[in-house]
Every structure is written in structure tokens, then in C-alpha cells.
Short mmCIF file of C-alpha atoms in Angstrom, two decimals:
data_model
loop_
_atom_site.label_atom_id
_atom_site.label_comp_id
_atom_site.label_asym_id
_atom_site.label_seq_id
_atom_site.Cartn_x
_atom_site.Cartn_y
_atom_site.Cartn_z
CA UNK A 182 -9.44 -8.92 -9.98
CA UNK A 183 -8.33 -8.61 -6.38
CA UNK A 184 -8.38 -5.35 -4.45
CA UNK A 185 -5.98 -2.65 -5.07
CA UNK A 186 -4.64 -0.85 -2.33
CA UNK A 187 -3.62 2.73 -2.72
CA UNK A 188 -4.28 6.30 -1.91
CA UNK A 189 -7.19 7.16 -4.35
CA UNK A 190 -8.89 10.38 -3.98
CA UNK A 191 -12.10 11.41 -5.05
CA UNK A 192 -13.55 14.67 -6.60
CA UNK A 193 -16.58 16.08 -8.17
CA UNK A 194 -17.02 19.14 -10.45
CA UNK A 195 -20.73 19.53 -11.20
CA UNK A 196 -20.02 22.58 -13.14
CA UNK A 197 -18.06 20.97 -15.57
CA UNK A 198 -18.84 17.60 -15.58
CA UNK A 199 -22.22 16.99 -13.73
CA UNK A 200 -23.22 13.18 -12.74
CA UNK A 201 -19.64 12.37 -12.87
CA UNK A 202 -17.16 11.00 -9.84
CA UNK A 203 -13.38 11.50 -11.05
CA UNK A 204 -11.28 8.71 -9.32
CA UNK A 205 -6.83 10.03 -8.70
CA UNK A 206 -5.36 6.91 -8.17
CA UNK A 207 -1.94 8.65 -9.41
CA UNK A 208 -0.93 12.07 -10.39
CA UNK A 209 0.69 11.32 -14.20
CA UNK A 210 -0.71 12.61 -17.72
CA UNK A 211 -3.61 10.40 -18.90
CA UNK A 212 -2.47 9.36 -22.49
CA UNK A 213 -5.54 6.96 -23.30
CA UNK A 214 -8.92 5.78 -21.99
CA UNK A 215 -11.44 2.99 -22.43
CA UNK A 216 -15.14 2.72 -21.47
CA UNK A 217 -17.19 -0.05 -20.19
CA UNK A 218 -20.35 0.86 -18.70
CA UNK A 219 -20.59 3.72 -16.10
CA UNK A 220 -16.83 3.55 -15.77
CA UNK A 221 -13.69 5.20 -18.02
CA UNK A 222 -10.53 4.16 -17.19
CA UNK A 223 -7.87 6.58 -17.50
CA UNK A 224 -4.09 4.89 -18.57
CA UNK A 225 -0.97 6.69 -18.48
CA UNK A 226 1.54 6.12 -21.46
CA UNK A 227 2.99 2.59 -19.53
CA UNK A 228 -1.13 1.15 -19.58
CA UNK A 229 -1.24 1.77 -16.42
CA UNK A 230 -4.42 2.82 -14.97
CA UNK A 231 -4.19 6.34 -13.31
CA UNK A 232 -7.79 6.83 -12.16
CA UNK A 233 -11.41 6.44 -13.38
CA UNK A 234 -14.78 8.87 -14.15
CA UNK A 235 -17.62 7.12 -13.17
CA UNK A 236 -21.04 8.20 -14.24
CA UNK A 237 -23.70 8.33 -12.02
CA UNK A 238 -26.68 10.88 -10.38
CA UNK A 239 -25.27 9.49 -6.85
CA UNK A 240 -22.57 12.03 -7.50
CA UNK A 241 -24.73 14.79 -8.14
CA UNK A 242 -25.85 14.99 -4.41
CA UNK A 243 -22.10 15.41 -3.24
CA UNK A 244 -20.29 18.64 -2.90
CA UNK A 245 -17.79 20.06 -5.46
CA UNK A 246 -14.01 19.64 -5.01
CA UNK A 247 -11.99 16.91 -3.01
CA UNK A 248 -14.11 14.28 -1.28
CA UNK A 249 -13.45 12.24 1.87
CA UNK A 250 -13.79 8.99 1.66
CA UNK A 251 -16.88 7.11 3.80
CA UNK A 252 -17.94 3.71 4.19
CA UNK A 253 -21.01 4.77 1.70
CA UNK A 254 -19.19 5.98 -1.32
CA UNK A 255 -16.57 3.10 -1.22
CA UNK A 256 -18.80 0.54 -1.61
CA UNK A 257 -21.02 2.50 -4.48
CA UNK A 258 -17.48 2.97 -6.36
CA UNK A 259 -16.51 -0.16 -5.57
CA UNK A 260 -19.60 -2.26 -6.68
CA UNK A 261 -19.58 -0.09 -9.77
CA UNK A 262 -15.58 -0.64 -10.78
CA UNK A 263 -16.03 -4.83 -10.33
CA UNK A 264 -19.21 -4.50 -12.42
CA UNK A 265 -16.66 -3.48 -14.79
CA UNK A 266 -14.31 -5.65 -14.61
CA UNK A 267 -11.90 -3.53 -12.80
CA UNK A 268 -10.26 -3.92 -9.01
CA UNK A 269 -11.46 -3.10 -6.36
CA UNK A 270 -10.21 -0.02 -4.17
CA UNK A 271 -9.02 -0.21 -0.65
CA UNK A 272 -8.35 2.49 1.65
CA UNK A 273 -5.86 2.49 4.57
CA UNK A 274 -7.60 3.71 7.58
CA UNK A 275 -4.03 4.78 8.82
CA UNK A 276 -4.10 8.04 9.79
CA UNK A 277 -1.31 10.56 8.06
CA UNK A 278 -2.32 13.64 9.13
CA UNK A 279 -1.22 13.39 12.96
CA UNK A 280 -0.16 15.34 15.56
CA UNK A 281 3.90 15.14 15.67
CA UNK A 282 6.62 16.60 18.40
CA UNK A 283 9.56 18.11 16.76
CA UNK A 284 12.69 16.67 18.74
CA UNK A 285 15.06 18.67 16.71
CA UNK A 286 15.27 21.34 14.35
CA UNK A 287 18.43 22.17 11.99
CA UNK A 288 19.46 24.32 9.58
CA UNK A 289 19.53 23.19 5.94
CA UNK A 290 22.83 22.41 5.02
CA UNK A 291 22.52 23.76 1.12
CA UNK A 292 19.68 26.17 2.31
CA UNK A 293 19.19 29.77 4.26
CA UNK A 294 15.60 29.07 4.90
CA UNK A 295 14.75 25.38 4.87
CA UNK A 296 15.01 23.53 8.15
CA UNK A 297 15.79 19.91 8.60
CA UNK A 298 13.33 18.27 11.25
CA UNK A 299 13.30 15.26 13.43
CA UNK A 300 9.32 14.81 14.39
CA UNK A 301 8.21 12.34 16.98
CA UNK A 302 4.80 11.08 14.93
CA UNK A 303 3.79 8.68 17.98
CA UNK A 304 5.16 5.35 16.04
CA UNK A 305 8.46 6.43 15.42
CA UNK A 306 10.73 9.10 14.47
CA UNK A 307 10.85 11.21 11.12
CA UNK A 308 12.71 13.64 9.10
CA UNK A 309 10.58 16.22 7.96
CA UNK A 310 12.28 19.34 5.73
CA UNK A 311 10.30 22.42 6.37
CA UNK A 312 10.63 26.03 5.47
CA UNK A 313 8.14 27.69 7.75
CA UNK A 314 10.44 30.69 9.79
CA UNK A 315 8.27 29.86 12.75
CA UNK A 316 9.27 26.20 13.16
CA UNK A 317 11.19 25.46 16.05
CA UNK A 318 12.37 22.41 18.09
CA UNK A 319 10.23 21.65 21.26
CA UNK A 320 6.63 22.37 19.19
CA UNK A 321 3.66 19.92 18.81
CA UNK A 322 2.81 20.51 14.92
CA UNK A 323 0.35 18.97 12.21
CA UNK A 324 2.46 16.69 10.45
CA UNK A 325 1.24 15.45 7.27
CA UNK A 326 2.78 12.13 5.87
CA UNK A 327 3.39 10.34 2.84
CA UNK A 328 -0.19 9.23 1.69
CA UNK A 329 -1.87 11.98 3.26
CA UNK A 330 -4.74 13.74 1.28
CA UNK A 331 -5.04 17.04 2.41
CA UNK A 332 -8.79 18.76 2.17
CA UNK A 333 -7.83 20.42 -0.86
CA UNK A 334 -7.11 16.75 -2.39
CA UNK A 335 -3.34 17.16 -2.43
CA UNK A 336 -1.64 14.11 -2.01
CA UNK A 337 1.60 14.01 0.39
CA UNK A 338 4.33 12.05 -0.88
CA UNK A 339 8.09 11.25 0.12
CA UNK A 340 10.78 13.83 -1.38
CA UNK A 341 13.76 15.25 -1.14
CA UNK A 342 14.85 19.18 -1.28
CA UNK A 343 17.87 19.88 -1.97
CA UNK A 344 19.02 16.50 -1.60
CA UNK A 345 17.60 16.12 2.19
CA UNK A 346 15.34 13.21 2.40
CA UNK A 347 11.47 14.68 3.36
CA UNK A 348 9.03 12.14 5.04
CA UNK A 349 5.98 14.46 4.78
CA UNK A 350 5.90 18.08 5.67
CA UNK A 351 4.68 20.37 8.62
CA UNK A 352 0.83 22.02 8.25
CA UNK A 353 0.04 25.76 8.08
CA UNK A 354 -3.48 26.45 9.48
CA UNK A 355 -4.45 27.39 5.83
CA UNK A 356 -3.28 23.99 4.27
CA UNK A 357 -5.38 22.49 6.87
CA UNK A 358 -8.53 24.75 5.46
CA UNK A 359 -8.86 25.87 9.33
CA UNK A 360 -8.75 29.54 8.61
CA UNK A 361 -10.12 31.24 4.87
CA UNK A 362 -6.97 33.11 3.59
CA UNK A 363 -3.42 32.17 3.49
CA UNK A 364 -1.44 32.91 6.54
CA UNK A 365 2.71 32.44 6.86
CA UNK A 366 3.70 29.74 9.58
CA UNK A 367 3.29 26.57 10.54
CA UNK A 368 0.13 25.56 12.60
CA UNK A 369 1.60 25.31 16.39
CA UNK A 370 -0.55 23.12 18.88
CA UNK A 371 -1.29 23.47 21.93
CA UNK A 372 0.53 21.27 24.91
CA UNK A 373 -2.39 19.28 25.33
CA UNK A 374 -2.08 17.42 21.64
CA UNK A 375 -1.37 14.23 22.03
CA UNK A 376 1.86 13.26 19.97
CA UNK A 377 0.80 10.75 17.18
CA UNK A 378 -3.16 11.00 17.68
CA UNK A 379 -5.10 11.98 14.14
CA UNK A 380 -5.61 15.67 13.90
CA UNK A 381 -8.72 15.59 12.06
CA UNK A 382 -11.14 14.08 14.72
CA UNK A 383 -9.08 14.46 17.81
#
């Protein structure tokens, strides 16, 4: 089968299910499965594959909870899922967690505490619906868009609230996992950031 491309995300819980990588490829209720080999294959009720366990001690040396991907684990999942039978994975290298400019910043026109956001992400121009109090035009930000994992594992997708389209959203310093407890606000950058460069890395 020829690769699949799409934004699969990785996790391990040794505590519950030791020896075992658990594969998102899409957030939807599993409804059945099928085994071949080291690899389960989780459907959704359309027999659409949602995301695989794969059983292996390789996975017993990583730590629990959302996993980057590297060059190394791809190509063990990988060689294990065609084994199978099953595609391939591919990963954009795109970066979606990047430093953005916000241009503009609204109020939300069925809303007392959203804002409605026009963030310069390097490439181009996006609307970005935020309800942080601290957000503000003329700030350098974390933006986060669609197909972003963030390090808890949360995938960022394309929405609307309250009917205003969303490319994304704006990072707090404790969505980012920079800081241990929860903290109200929006992460604000420094002048230096470079609009559009990846946060992570910069």
C-alpha cells in the first residue's frame, strides 16, 4: 500500500499497557479491530482505520505519555505496519507550532471575551479566534496551527467559535509545558522572535 500522509501521534502507557506503542491517526470512537502480527488496527464505524497498537519491547524503553516523532521510531513503526500489510506513515516536517505577529486584534462579534485575530505566521496571514484577556494587537505569540501536536499530544485542528472561522489558536506558556501549573494568558515573546520561525528549536 502506498504511504499515508497524516498527523499521527504516538503514545505509550507502560502502566497500563506495557510493550505496547498506541498509534492516533484520528480522534473518533474505535468500533472494531483486527490483528495481524505485532499490529491491531483500530476502525471507526465507516472501516476506516483510526490508529494502531503495536506490540513490541522497543516501546518499553520510551517514556510514558505523548511521543515526538524521530527519524528512529518512524522507521521501526513503519517497517512493522508494511510487515502487516498496512501503509506506511509519513510525517510533514512542516512546522505548526511557529512564532506568529498579531496584525490585528478584534472583538468577537457574538462574544464579550473572545477576540478575533489576524496573525502574521511568516507564510501568510491567518485568523486566529482567541480568548486569552492578555492578547493584544502588535504581540509576537506562539501560534499553534491546524496539524499541530502539542506536547501533551493534542492535536490542533481548524474550527469555528461562534461561527468565526479559527485557523489554529494562540499558546499559553502552560499549553506549551514551559512552566508546571496552569497560568491565565497567552505566552507573549520577546521582540527578538522571528515571525514564522518554529518555536520548539528556535
Amino acid at each position: 500500500r502506498s504511504a499515508m500522509s497524516c498527523s499521527a501521534r504516538l503514545f505509550i502507557n507502560r502502566k497500563a499497557f506495557s510493550g505496547v506503542g498506541m498509534i492516533v491517526l484520528k480522534d473518533a470512537a474505535p468500533a472494531a479491530s483486527e490483528t495481524i502480527g505485532e499490529v491491531c488496527a483500530i476502525y471507526d464505524l465507516k472501516h476506516e482505520i483510526i490508529g494502531y497498537n503495536l506490540i513490541s519491547p522497543y516501546f518499553e524503553n520510551l517514556n510514558d505519555g505523548y511521543q515526538p516523532w524521530n527519524d528512529e521510531t518512524l522507521a521501526f513503526v513503519n517497517e512493522k505496519l508494511i510487515k502487516a500489510g498496512f501503509a506506511a506513515i509519513e510525517i510533514d516536517p512542516t512546522p505548526r507550532l511557529v512564532v506568529g505577529y498579531v496584525k490585528t486584534c478584534e472583538t468577537h462579534p457574538d462574544s464579550d471575551h473572545l477576540h478575533v485575530c489576524q496573525v502574521d505566521v511568516g507564510q501568510e496571514c491567518v485568523q486566529i479566534v482567541c480568548g486569552a484577556a492578555n492578547v493584544a494587537a502588535n504581540q509576537k505569540v506562539v501560534a499553534a496551527l491546524p496539524g499541530a501536536v502539542l506536547p501533551d499530544g493534542r492535536l490542533i485542528e481548524a474550527s469555528a467559535l461562534r461561527g468565526v472561522d479559527s485557523a489554529g489558536m494562540l499558546c499559553s506558556e502552560w499549553e506549551l509545558r514551559l512552566i508546571d501549573e496552569p497560568k491565565r494568558g497567552i505566552l507573549i515573546l520577546d521582540d527578538q522572535a522571528e515571525i514564522g520561525s518554529p518555536f520548539f528549536g528556535r
